[in-house]
Coordinates of C-alpha atoms in Angstrom, one line a residue:
M1 CA 48.4 51.5 21.0
D2 CA 45.7 51.1 23.7
Y3 CA 44.2 54.4 22.7
F4 CA 43.1 53.1 19.3
K5 CA 42.3 49.6 20.6
N6 CA 39.7 51.2 22.8
L7 CA 38.4 53.4 20.0
L8 CA 38.0 50.3 17.7
E9 CA 36.0 48.5 20.4
L10 CA 33.7 51.5 20.9
L11 CA 33.2 51.7 17.2
R12 CA 32.3 48.0 17.1
I13 CA 29.7 48.4 19.8
E14 CA 28.2 51.4 18.0
R15 CA 28.1 49.5 14.6
E16 CA 26.3 46.5 16.2
E17 CA 23.7 48.7 17.8
D18 CA 23.2 50.7 14.6
R19 CA 22.9 47.5 12.6
K20 CA 20.4 46.0 15.1
T21 CA 18.2 49.1 15.0
Y22 CA 18.4 49.1 11.2
Q23 CA 17.4 45.4 11.0
Q24 CA 14.5 45.9 13.4
L25 CA 13.3 48.7 11.1
T26 CA 13.6 46.9 7.8
E27 CA 12.9 43.2 8.4
T28 CA 9.3 43.6 9.6
L29 CA 8.1 46.7 7.9
S30 CA 6.2 47.1 4.6
A31 CA 7.5 49.4 1.9
A32 CA 4.9 52.1 3.1
E33 CA 6.2 51.8 6.7
R34 CA 9.8 52.0 5.6
R35 CA 8.9 55.0 3.5
A36 CA 7.4 56.7 6.6
N37 CA 10.7 56.0 8.4
G38 CA 12.7 57.7 5.7
I39 CA 14.6 54.6 4.5
T40 CA 12.7 53.8 1.3
W41 CA 11.5 55.8 -1.7
Y42 CA 8.5 54.0 -3.2
P43 CA 7.3 54.2 -5.9
V44 CA 10.0 55.6 -8.1
A45 CA 10.2 56.1 -11.9
I46 CA 13.4 55.5 -13.8
K47 CA 14.3 58.8 -15.6
G48 CA 17.4 57.6 -17.4
S49 CA 20.5 55.5 -17.2
E50 CA 24.1 55.7 -18.4
L51 CA 27.3 53.7 -18.2
S52 CA 29.7 54.9 -15.5
R53 CA 33.1 54.1 -14.0
G54 CA 34.1 50.5 -13.9
D55 CA 31.4 49.4 -16.4
Y56 CA 28.7 49.9 -13.9
V57 CA 25.3 51.4 -14.8
T58 CA 24.0 54.6 -13.1
V59 CA 20.3 55.0 -13.0
E60 CA 18.5 58.2 -12.3
V61 CA 15.1 57.8 -10.5
E62 CA 12.5 60.2 -9.2
R63 CA 10.0 59.6 -6.4
T64 CA 6.6 60.1 -7.9
T65 CA 4.5 60.3 -4.7
H66 CA 5.0 61.2 -1.0
Q67 CA 7.5 63.9 -2.1
D68 CA 7.2 65.8 1.2
L69 CA 8.4 62.9 3.4
V70 CA 11.7 63.5 5.1
H71 CA 14.3 60.8 4.2
Q72 CA 17.8 59.7 5.0
F73 CA 19.2 59.2 1.5
R74 CA 22.6 60.9 1.1
F75 CA 25.4 61.0 -1.4
G76 CA 27.7 57.9 -0.9
A77 CA 25.0 55.9 1.0
S78 CA 24.5 52.2 0.2
A79 CA 21.1 51.5 -1.4
A80 CA 19.2 49.0 -3.5
L81 CA 16.8 49.2 -6.4
F82 CA 13.9 46.7 -6.0
S83 CA 10.7 45.7 -7.7
N84 CA 7.6 45.1 -5.5
H85 CA 6.8 42.1 -7.9
D86 CA 9.4 40.0 -6.0
P87 CA 11.3 42.3 -3.6
K88 CA 13.5 39.5 -2.2
N89 CA 15.0 38.4 -5.5
D90 CA 14.3 41.4 -7.8
R91 CA 16.8 43.7 -6.3
V92 CA 20.3 45.0 -7.1
A93 CA 22.6 46.9 -4.7
G94 CA 24.6 50.1 -5.4
T95 CA 25.7 53.5 -4.1
V96 CA 23.9 56.8 -4.2
A97 CA 25.9 58.9 -6.6
Y98 CA 23.7 62.0 -6.3
Q99 CA 20.7 63.2 -4.3
G100 CA 18.8 66.4 -4.8
G101 CA 15.1 67.2 -4.3
N102 CA 13.1 64.3 -5.4
R103 CA 15.7 62.8 -7.7
L104 CA 18.6 60.5 -7.0
K105 CA 21.2 58.7 -9.0
I106 CA 22.3 55.2 -7.9
T107 CA 25.3 53.4 -9.4
L108 CA 24.3 49.8 -9.5
R109 CA 26.8 46.9 -9.2
T110 CA 25.9 45.5 -12.6
D111 CA 26.7 46.5 -16.1
E112 CA 23.1 46.5 -17.4
L113 CA 19.5 46.9 -16.2
Q114 CA 17.7 43.6 -15.6
D115 CA 14.4 42.8 -17.3
W116 CA 12.5 43.0 -14.0
T117 CA 13.1 46.8 -13.9
R118 CA 10.6 47.0 -16.6
Q119 CA 7.8 45.2 -14.7
G120 CA 6.1 46.0 -11.4
R121 CA 6.5 49.1 -9.3
L122 CA 10.1 50.0 -8.4
G123 CA 11.5 51.4 -5.2
I124 CA 14.8 52.2 -3.5
D125 CA 15.8 51.0 -0.1
L126 CA 18.5 52.5 2.0
L127 CA 20.9 49.7 3.0
F128 CA 22.9 49.5 6.3
D129 CA 25.9 51.8 5.9
D130 CA 28.8 49.4 6.2
N131 CA 30.9 51.7 4.0
S132 CA 31.2 54.5 6.5
Y133 CA 32.0 52.1 9.4
D134 CA 34.6 50.4 7.2
E135 CA 36.2 53.8 6.4
M136 CA 36.3 54.7 10.1
Q137 CA 37.7 51.3 11.1
N138 CA 40.4 51.4 8.5
A139 CA 41.4 54.9 9.5
I140 CA 41.7 53.9 13.2
K141 CA 43.8 50.8 12.4
L142 CA 46.1 52.8 10.1
A143 CA 46.5 55.6 12.8
S144 CA 47.4 52.9 15.3
A145 CA 50.0 51.4 13.0
L146 CA 51.5 54.9 12.1
S147 CA 51.5 56.1 15.7
E148 CA 54.6 53.9 16.4
K149 CA 56.6 55.5 13.6
P150 CA 58.7 58.6 14.4
A151 CA 58.0 60.8 11.4
E152 CA 54.5 59.8 10.3
G153 CA 53.3 59.3 13.8
N154 CA 54.2 62.9 15.0
L155 CA 50.7 64.4 14.6
I156 CA 49.0 61.3 15.9
Q157 CA 51.2 61.5 19.1
V158 CA 50.2 65.1 19.6
L159 CA 46.5 64.4 19.2
T160 CA 46.6 61.5 21.6
G161 CA 48.5 63.5 24.2
E162 CA 51.9 61.9 24.0
K163 CA 53.6 65.0 22.6
A164 CA 53.0 68.7 23.0
P165 CA 52.0 70.8 20.0
V166 CA 54.7 73.1 18.5
F167 CA 54.3 76.7 17.4
N168 CA 56.5 78.8 15.3
T169 CA 57.4 81.9 17.2
E170 CA 58.8 83.6 14.0
T171 CA 55.4 83.7 12.3
A172 CA 54.5 87.3 11.4
S173 CA 51.1 88.5 12.5
V174 CA 48.7 89.2 9.6
N175 CA 46.7 92.4 9.5
L176 CA 43.0 91.6 9.1
P177 CA 41.0 94.8 9.9
S178 CA 37.7 93.1 9.3
L179 CA 38.3 90.8 12.3
N180 CA 38.2 91.6 16.0
F181 CA 41.1 91.0 18.4
S182 CA 40.3 87.4 19.5
Q183 CA 39.5 86.5 15.8
Q184 CA 42.9 87.9 14.7
Q185 CA 44.6 85.9 17.5
A186 CA 42.9 82.8 16.3
V187 CA 44.2 83.3 12.7
H188 CA 47.7 83.9 14.1
K189 CA 47.5 80.8 16.2
I190 CA 46.4 78.7 13.1
L191 CA 49.3 80.2 11.0
S192 CA 51.9 79.6 13.6
A193 CA 50.9 76.1 14.5
E194 CA 53.1 73.3 13.3
N195 CA 50.6 70.5 14.0
L196 CA 47.6 71.6 16.0
A197 CA 45.5 74.7 16.5
I198 CA 42.0 74.9 18.1
V199 CA 39.4 77.6 17.6
H200 CA 36.8 77.5 20.3
G201 CA 33.8 79.4 18.9
P202 CA 30.9 80.0 21.3
P203 CA 27.5 81.0 19.8
G204 CA 27.5 84.1 17.6
T205 CA 31.3 84.7 17.8
G206 CA 31.9 84.6 14.1
K207 CA 33.7 81.2 13.9
T208 CA 33.0 80.8 10.2
T209 CA 34.2 84.3 9.3
T210 CA 37.4 83.6 11.2
L211 CA 38.0 80.3 9.5
V212 CA 37.5 81.7 6.1
Q213 CA 40.1 84.4 6.7
A214 CA 42.5 81.9 8.2
I215 CA 42.1 79.5 5.2
K216 CA 42.8 82.5 2.8
A217 CA 46.0 83.2 4.8
L218 CA 47.0 79.6 4.7
I219 CA 46.5 79.3 1.0
A220 CA 49.1 82.0 0.5
Q221 CA 51.6 79.5 2.2
E222 CA 50.3 76.1 1.1
Q223 CA 48.6 76.1 -2.4
Q224 CA 45.9 73.6 -1.3
I225 CA 43.9 72.9 1.8
L226 CA 41.4 70.2 2.9
V227 CA 38.3 71.6 4.7
V228 CA 35.8 69.1 6.3
A229 CA 32.9 69.0 8.6
P230 CA 30.5 66.3 9.9
S231 CA 27.4 67.5 8.1
N232 CA 26.7 68.4 4.5
T233 CA 25.1 71.6 5.7
A234 CA 28.3 72.8 7.5
V235 CA 30.4 71.9 4.5
D236 CA 28.0 73.8 2.2
L237 CA 28.2 77.0 4.3
L238 CA 32.0 77.0 4.3
S239 CA 32.2 76.1 0.6
E240 CA 30.0 79.0 -0.3
K241 CA 31.8 81.5 1.9
L242 CA 35.2 80.5 0.6
A243 CA 34.1 80.7 -3.0
D244 CA 32.7 84.2 -2.3
E245 CA 36.2 85.2 -1.3
G246 CA 37.4 84.3 -4.8
L247 CA 39.0 81.0 -3.9
N248 CA 38.9 78.0 -6.3
V249 CA 36.8 75.6 -4.3
L250 CA 36.0 72.0 -5.3
R251 CA 33.1 70.5 -3.3
V252 CA 33.5 66.7 -3.2
G253 CA 30.2 64.8 -2.7
N254 CA 26.7 66.2 -2.8
P255 CA 25.6 69.5 -1.3
A256 CA 22.5 69.4 1.0
R257 CA 21.4 72.8 -0.1
V258 CA 20.9 72.6 -3.9
S259 CA 21.7 76.2 -4.8
E260 CA 23.1 77.1 -8.2
K261 CA 26.1 78.7 -6.5
L262 CA 26.9 75.5 -4.6
T263 CA 26.2 73.1 -7.5
A264 CA 28.7 75.0 -9.6
L265 CA 31.4 74.0 -7.1
T266 CA 30.8 70.3 -7.3
T267 CA 33.0 67.8 -9.1
D268 CA 30.1 66.8 -11.4
S269 CA 29.3 70.3 -12.4
K270 CA 33.0 71.2 -13.0
M271 CA 33.6 68.1 -15.0
A272 CA 30.5 68.9 -17.2
E273 CA 32.1 72.3 -17.9
H274 CA 35.5 70.8 -18.9
G275 CA 36.6 71.0 -22.5
L276 CA 37.2 67.2 -22.8
M277 CA 33.7 66.3 -21.8
K278 CA 32.3 66.5 -25.3
E279 CA 34.7 63.6 -26.2
V280 CA 33.5 61.6 -23.2
K281 CA 29.8 62.0 -24.1
K282 CA 30.6 60.9 -27.7
L283 CA 32.4 57.7 -26.4
K284 CA 29.7 56.9 -23.9
K285 CA 27.0 57.1 -26.6
Q286 CA 29.1 54.8 -28.9
A287 CA 29.6 52.2 -26.0
S288 CA 25.8 52.3 -25.4
E289 CA 25.1 51.6 -29.1
Y290 CA 27.5 48.6 -29.2
K291 CA 25.8 47.2 -26.1
N292 CA 22.3 47.7 -27.6
M293 CA 23.5 45.9 -30.8
A294 CA 24.8 43.0 -28.7
H295 CA 21.5 42.7 -27.0
Q296 CA 19.7 42.2 -30.3
Y297 CA 21.2 38.7 -30.4
K298 CA 18.6 36.8 -28.4
R299 CA 19.3 33.5 -26.6
N300 CA 18.9 31.0 -29.5
F301 CA 21.8 31.6 -31.8
G302 CA 24.8 29.8 -33.2
K303 CA 28.6 30.3 -32.9
A304 CA 28.8 33.1 -35.4
E305 CA 26.2 35.2 -33.5
R306 CA 27.8 34.4 -30.2
D307 CA 31.2 35.6 -31.5
Q308 CA 29.6 38.7 -32.9
R309 CA 27.8 39.4 -29.6
K310 CA 31.1 38.9 -27.6
A311 CA 33.0 41.2 -30.0
L312 CA 30.4 43.9 -29.5
F313 CA 30.6 43.6 -25.7
Q314 CA 34.4 43.7 -25.8
E315 CA 34.3 46.8 -28.1
A316 CA 31.9 48.6 -25.6
H317 CA 34.2 47.5 -22.7
Q318 CA 37.3 49.0 -24.5
I319 CA 35.5 52.3 -25.1
M320 CA 34.4 52.5 -21.5
K321 CA 38.0 52.0 -20.4
E322 CA 38.9 55.0 -22.6
V323 CA 36.1 56.9 -21.0
D324 CA 37.4 56.1 -17.5
K325 CA 40.9 57.2 -18.5
T326 CA 39.7 60.5 -19.9
E327 CA 37.4 61.2 -16.9
Q328 CA 40.3 60.4 -14.5
Y329 CA 42.4 62.9 -16.5
I330 CA 39.7 65.6 -16.2
L331 CA 39.3 64.9 -12.5
D332 CA 43.0 65.0 -11.8
D333 CA 43.2 68.3 -13.6
L334 CA 40.3 69.8 -11.6
V335 CA 41.7 68.5 -8.3
S336 CA 45.2 69.9 -9.0
K337 CA 43.9 73.4 -9.7
A338 CA 41.6 73.6 -6.7
Q339 CA 42.9 75.7 -3.8
V340 CA 40.4 74.3 -1.3
I341 CA 38.8 70.9 -1.4
T342 CA 35.7 70.6 0.8
A343 CA 33.9 67.4 1.9
T344 CA 32.3 65.7 4.8
L345 CA 34.6 63.8 7.2
V346 CA 33.8 60.4 5.6
G347 CA 33.7 62.0 2.1
A348 CA 37.3 62.9 2.6
N349 CA 38.1 59.4 1.4
H350 CA 35.9 59.6 -1.7
Y351 CA 37.7 58.1 -4.7
T352 CA 38.3 61.5 -6.2
V353 CA 40.6 62.5 -3.4
R354 CA 41.4 59.2 -1.7
N355 CA 45.2 59.2 -2.4
L356 CA 45.8 62.9 -2.0
K357 CA 48.0 64.3 0.8
F358 CA 47.7 67.8 2.2
N359 CA 49.7 69.9 4.7
T360 CA 46.6 71.1 6.6
V361 CA 43.0 70.0 7.3
V362 CA 40.5 72.3 8.9
I363 CA 37.8 70.4 10.7
D364 CA 34.8 72.6 11.4
E365 CA 31.9 71.8 13.8
A366 CA 34.4 69.5 15.5
G367 CA 32.2 69.5 18.6
Q368 CA 29.6 67.5 16.6
A369 CA 32.1 65.1 15.0
L370 CA 32.4 61.4 16.1
E371 CA 36.1 60.9 16.8
P372 CA 36.5 57.9 14.5
T373 CA 35.3 60.0 11.5
C374 CA 38.0 62.6 12.2
W375 CA 40.8 60.2 11.7
I376 CA 39.8 59.7 8.0
P377 CA 41.0 63.2 7.0
I378 CA 43.7 63.5 9.7
L379 CA 45.7 60.7 8.1
K380 CA 46.2 62.8 5.0
V381 CA 47.8 65.8 6.7
R382 CA 50.6 67.1 8.9
K383 CA 48.6 69.7 10.7
V384 CA 45.0 69.9 12.1
V385 CA 42.9 72.9 12.8
L386 CA 39.9 71.9 15.0
A387 CA 37.1 74.5 15.2
G388 CA 33.8 74.2 17.2
D389 CA 32.3 74.4 20.6
H390 CA 32.4 71.4 22.9
C391 CA 30.0 73.3 25.3
Q392 CA 27.2 72.8 22.8
L393 CA 25.6 69.5 21.7
P394 CA 27.8 66.5 21.3
P395 CA 27.5 64.1 18.2
T396 CA 24.7 61.6 18.1
V397 CA 25.8 58.2 19.4
K398 CA 23.2 55.4 18.8
S399 CA 24.6 53.0 21.4
S400 CA 24.2 54.1 25.0
E401 CA 26.9 51.7 26.1
A402 CA 29.4 53.2 23.5
A403 CA 28.4 56.7 24.6
R404 CA 28.9 55.9 28.3
K405 CA 32.3 54.3 27.6
G406 CA 33.5 57.5 25.8
L407 CA 32.4 57.5 22.2
S408 CA 30.4 60.7 22.8
T409 CA 33.6 62.5 23.9
T410 CA 34.9 64.2 20.8
L411 CA 38.5 64.7 19.7
L412 CA 38.0 68.4 20.1
E413 CA 37.0 67.9 23.8
K414 CA 40.1 65.7 24.4
C415 CA 42.5 68.1 22.7
V416 CA 41.1 71.2 24.6
A417 CA 41.8 69.3 27.9
L418 CA 45.2 68.0 26.8
H419 CA 46.6 71.1 25.0
P420 CA 45.1 74.4 26.4
E421 CA 48.1 76.2 24.8
A422 CA 46.7 75.4 21.4
V423 CA 43.2 76.9 22.1
I424 CA 42.0 80.4 21.2
L425 CA 38.6 81.3 22.6
L426 CA 36.6 83.8 20.4
E427 CA 35.4 86.2 23.0
E428 CA 33.2 88.8 21.2
Q429 CA 29.7 87.7 20.2
Y430 CA 27.4 89.4 17.6
R431 CA 24.1 87.8 18.3
M432 CA 22.6 88.3 21.8
N433 CA 21.6 91.1 24.1
E434 CA 24.1 91.0 27.0
A435 CA 21.5 89.9 29.5
I436 CA 20.8 86.8 27.5
M437 CA 24.5 86.1 27.0
A438 CA 25.8 86.7 30.6
Y439 CA 24.5 83.5 32.3
P440 CA 25.8 81.0 29.6
S441 CA 29.1 83.0 29.5
T442 CA 29.5 82.4 33.3
V443 CA 28.7 78.7 33.2
F444 CA 30.4 77.6 30.0
Y445 CA 33.0 80.3 29.0
Q446 CA 34.7 81.4 32.2
D447 CA 32.8 84.6 32.0
K448 CA 34.9 85.7 29.0
L449 CA 32.2 86.5 26.5
K450 CA 31.6 90.2 25.6
A451 CA 28.6 91.4 23.6
N452 CA 29.5 93.6 20.6
V453 CA 28.1 97.1 21.0
S454 CA 25.8 96.6 18.0
V455 CA 23.9 93.9 19.9
A456 CA 24.6 94.4 23.6
H457 CA 21.4 96.4 24.4
R458 CA 19.1 95.7 21.5
L459 CA 15.5 94.9 22.4
L460 CA 12.2 94.1 20.6
F461 CA 11.0 97.6 21.7
S462 CA 12.4 100.2 24.0
E463 CA 10.5 99.3 27.2
D464 CA 10.9 95.5 26.7
T465 CA 12.9 93.2 28.9
P466 CA 15.4 90.9 27.1
L467 CA 15.1 88.0 29.6
N468 CA 12.2 86.4 31.5
F469 CA 12.0 83.3 33.6
I470 CA 8.4 82.4 34.3
D471 CA 8.0 80.1 37.3
T472 CA 5.1 77.7 37.1
A473 CA 5.8 76.2 40.7
G474 CA 2.5 75.7 42.6
C475 CA 0.3 76.2 39.5
G476 CA -0.4 72.4 39.2
F477 CA 1.0 72.2 35.7
D478 CA 2.0 68.5 36.0
E479 CA 4.0 66.6 33.5
K480 CA 2.6 63.5 31.8
L481 CA 4.4 60.6 30.3
E482 CA 3.7 60.2 26.6
G483 CA 5.2 57.0 25.3
T484 CA 8.9 57.4 26.1
S485 CA 8.7 61.2 26.1
T486 CA 7.3 63.8 28.5
T487 CA 4.6 66.4 27.9
N488 CA 3.1 69.2 30.0
P489 CA -0.2 70.3 28.4
E490 CA -0.9 73.2 30.9
E491 CA 2.6 74.6 30.4
A492 CA 2.1 74.5 26.6
A493 CA -1.3 76.2 26.9
F494 CA 0.3 78.9 29.2
L495 CA 3.1 79.5 26.8
F496 CA 0.7 80.2 23.9
K497 CA -1.4 82.5 26.1
H498 CA 1.8 84.5 27.0
L499 CA 3.0 84.6 23.4
T500 CA -0.4 85.7 22.1
Q501 CA -0.4 88.6 24.5
L502 CA 3.2 89.6 23.5
V503 CA 2.4 89.3 19.8
A504 CA -0.5 91.7 20.3
E505 CA 1.8 94.1 21.9
L506 CA 4.5 93.7 19.2
E507 CA 1.8 94.5 16.5
T508 CA 1.9 98.1 17.7
Y509 CA 5.6 98.3 16.8
Y510 CA 6.0 96.1 13.7
S511 CA 4.2 95.6 10.4
A512 CA 3.6 92.0 9.1
E513 CA 6.6 92.3 6.7
N514 CA 9.2 93.1 9.4
F515 CA 7.6 91.1 12.3
P516 CA 10.3 89.5 14.6
S517 CA 11.2 85.9 14.1
I518 CA 10.2 83.6 16.9
A519 CA 11.3 80.0 17.9
I520 CA 9.4 77.9 20.4
I521 CA 11.6 75.0 21.6
S522 CA 11.5 72.2 24.1
P523 CA 13.9 69.3 24.8
Y524 CA 11.0 66.8 24.6
K525 CA 9.7 65.5 21.3
A526 CA 6.2 64.9 22.7
Q527 CA 6.0 68.4 24.1
V528 CA 7.1 69.8 20.7
E529 CA 4.3 67.8 19.0
L530 CA 1.9 69.2 21.5
L531 CA 3.2 72.8 20.9
K532 CA 2.8 72.3 17.1
E533 CA -0.8 71.3 17.6
K534 CA -1.5 74.3 19.8
F535 CA 0.1 76.6 17.3
K536 CA -2.2 75.3 14.6
D537 CA -5.1 76.2 16.9
S538 CA -4.0 79.8 17.5
P539 CA -5.6 82.0 14.8
E540 CA -3.9 85.1 16.2
L541 CA -0.5 83.5 15.6
Q542 CA -1.2 81.6 12.4
K543 CA -1.0 84.8 10.4
Y544 CA 2.7 84.9 11.3
E545 CA 3.2 81.3 10.3
S546 CA 6.3 82.1 8.3
R547 CA 7.9 83.9 11.2
I548 CA 7.3 81.3 14.0
S549 CA 9.0 77.9 14.1
V550 CA 8.3 75.1 16.7
N551 CA 10.9 72.4 17.1
T552 CA 13.3 70.5 19.4
I553 CA 16.4 72.2 20.7
D554 CA 18.7 69.9 18.7
S555 CA 17.3 71.1 15.4
F556 CA 18.1 74.7 16.2
Q557 CA 21.8 74.3 16.8
G558 CA 23.6 76.8 14.6
Q559 CA 20.4 78.9 14.1
E560 CA 19.2 82.1 15.7
R561 CA 15.9 84.0 16.1
D562 CA 14.8 87.5 17.4
M563 CA 12.9 85.8 20.2
V564 CA 13.0 82.3 21.8
Y565 CA 10.5 80.6 24.1
I566 CA 11.8 77.5 25.9
S567 CA 9.3 75.1 27.5
L568 CA 11.3 73.1 30.0
T569 CA 8.3 70.7 30.5
R570 CA 9.4 68.8 33.6
S571 CA 7.2 69.3 36.7
N572 CA 6.9 66.6 39.4
T573 CA 7.2 66.2 43.2
T574 CA 10.4 64.0 43.1
G575 CA 12.6 66.5 41.3
E576 CA 13.2 64.2 38.3
I577 CA 14.6 66.2 35.4
G578 CA 15.8 63.5 33.0
F579 CA 17.9 64.8 30.2
L580 CA 17.4 68.4 31.2
A581 CA 20.5 67.5 33.2
D582 CA 22.4 67.7 29.9
I583 CA 23.2 71.4 30.4
R584 CA 25.0 71.6 27.0
R585 CA 21.6 71.2 25.4
M586 CA 20.4 74.1 27.5
N587 CA 23.4 76.2 26.5
V588 CA 22.2 75.7 22.8
A589 CA 18.6 76.6 23.7
M590 CA 19.5 79.8 25.7
T591 CA 21.9 81.2 23.1
R592 CA 19.6 81.1 20.0
A593 CA 17.8 84.4 21.0
R594 CA 18.9 87.8 19.7
K595 CA 16.6 90.2 21.6
K596 CA 14.4 88.2 24.0
L597 CA 14.6 84.9 25.8
V598 CA 11.6 83.5 27.7
V599 CA 12.1 80.4 29.8
I600 CA 9.1 78.7 31.3
G601 CA 9.5 76.0 34.0
D602 CA 8.8 74.8 37.5
S603 CA 11.4 76.0 40.0
A604 CA 10.4 73.4 42.6
T605 CA 11.4 70.6 40.2
L606 CA 14.3 72.4 38.4
T607 CA 16.3 73.7 41.4
K608 CA 17.6 70.2 42.4
L609 CA 20.3 70.9 39.7
T610 CA 22.7 73.8 40.5
F611 CA 22.6 75.0 36.8
Y612 CA 18.8 75.8 37.1
A613 CA 19.0 77.1 40.7
D614 CA 21.8 79.5 39.7
F615 CA 19.9 80.6 36.5
I616 CA 16.8 81.4 38.6
T617 CA 19.0 83.4 41.0
Y618 CA 20.5 85.2 38.0
A619 CA 17.0 86.0 36.6
E620 CA 16.0 87.4 40.0
Q621 CA 19.1 89.7 40.1
R622 CA 18.3 90.9 36.6
N623 CA 14.7 91.6 37.6
A624 CA 13.6 89.0 35.1
Y625 CA 11.8 86.6 37.4
Q626 CA 8.0 86.3 37.3
S627 CA 5.6 83.8 38.7
A628 CA 3.0 82.3 36.3
W629 CA 0.5 83.3 39.0
E630 CA 0.8 86.9 37.8
F631 CA -0.6 85.9 34.5
V632 CA -3.1 83.2 35.6

């Protein structure tokens, strides 16, 4: 089918670009530089090792220095243990079996630790992630093959637009008094769908709450459901909320947030609690002892010793086979009892659930999911529920060619366009003052959003205005090129002057304990760095350090604050606005604020794009337009 041929080609381009970037990062850099890029832990100390499935050895390591550095190690990632003594030869590859805090477990493709692990300083390198790409590629090929078959191909044909989705008109509506009207409609749509339902959840509309109730209602019909999302954080949130509702949740893979509550839901934790685990521990200890005995026969020995050594290794091997069998039994038992299995999209093919089939999969945050990853769980089911918001940020695509040719268009976006009858828009939001909400609602949500009465008119204090656009046109705040990014030093200085005045005013209404939360965001990394510097140099603001965060727009998706400042940064005579033209990013930025939104920018540069021209007109109508001159 051409649809999948095209998708495979896009995936190939993306994989090559990703590999190229990875090789550039790794081949020329020292361990310290790789560490700074988040792809190496060095140095590490081995904290323990044990035999694991398939006779492999799993090693637990801890990073002993540079513990505050952000890194990219995740459960399921390919990695290698190396010694700095001879990093090219002294290395062994494996898979990250657990990562939490400054510890990780790596299952190495070997049955014992080599001698070099006892010499020199050790480190762990992240390897290029061929595994995820292989999973995606295999899923697309399988979907392509199945799409031609009448029975198995039905869902695939719906998702690719060859067939229309079917709804059961007999489905009785459920009474869920805790949900509003559009949320109840969404649950009903999900229950009545035979193959596809879509929940479009704009910011603050309670998408997670709705999904949790829908999953509970589905469980009553189906015994077991698969729930997935592109990021560990999104999977964690749903896992926790579903468990709070009393459902038996099994979290496959590694949570990003290591809370006790979440850890208790993981396969590792549930296996450890299982009655048969004592037996497994005893057997593992026995196998280890046999291996240690075998190692006591050094190189120079005769036939009798060689036979003895071989017999000991065989005995250890037999015991480990028994361990594998028992562990598999425990796992099957846990999996069969779980009502909800949660995982990331790629994690849906983890060995624990690889061969399972379900009736329904719920894909949350589908607006952030690369389409090839979605096919991994879809091939296990007859019905898909897509939930997300394609009017917010799309997934990250590393190759600009692949993005341009369509890889950044998500399955959610395609299905919304193909099957509007499958979509329910959640219309009531519980986050923003209605003045902050109204403009994004008009542009992105056909003017359908309503603010719940609890939030519609809330302000920081009674005389405050919920929205401000401060126009820097004519102030000579010119942008500067900083590497590949853009900064605007005067705009940054102005923002802090404005914020400092506002904070002084807020101090008359709030104590330090209940001071409002504030986000300062910009689409440009270099501007964010500059804003962070300025924040450090503002003693009046530093005392509220725990309440104020400065970061890029992308890092705030899914979050909210009482007050948000946006520094638009661009100011030039040619009307160049670069990726400010991606208005979905601005939708995310504008919808983070609960009680007050302050947007600072140069109207002369911005108004070349209708989106900003209309926003400024909207601000004028709402009496929310000010010129920076009034403050200068």
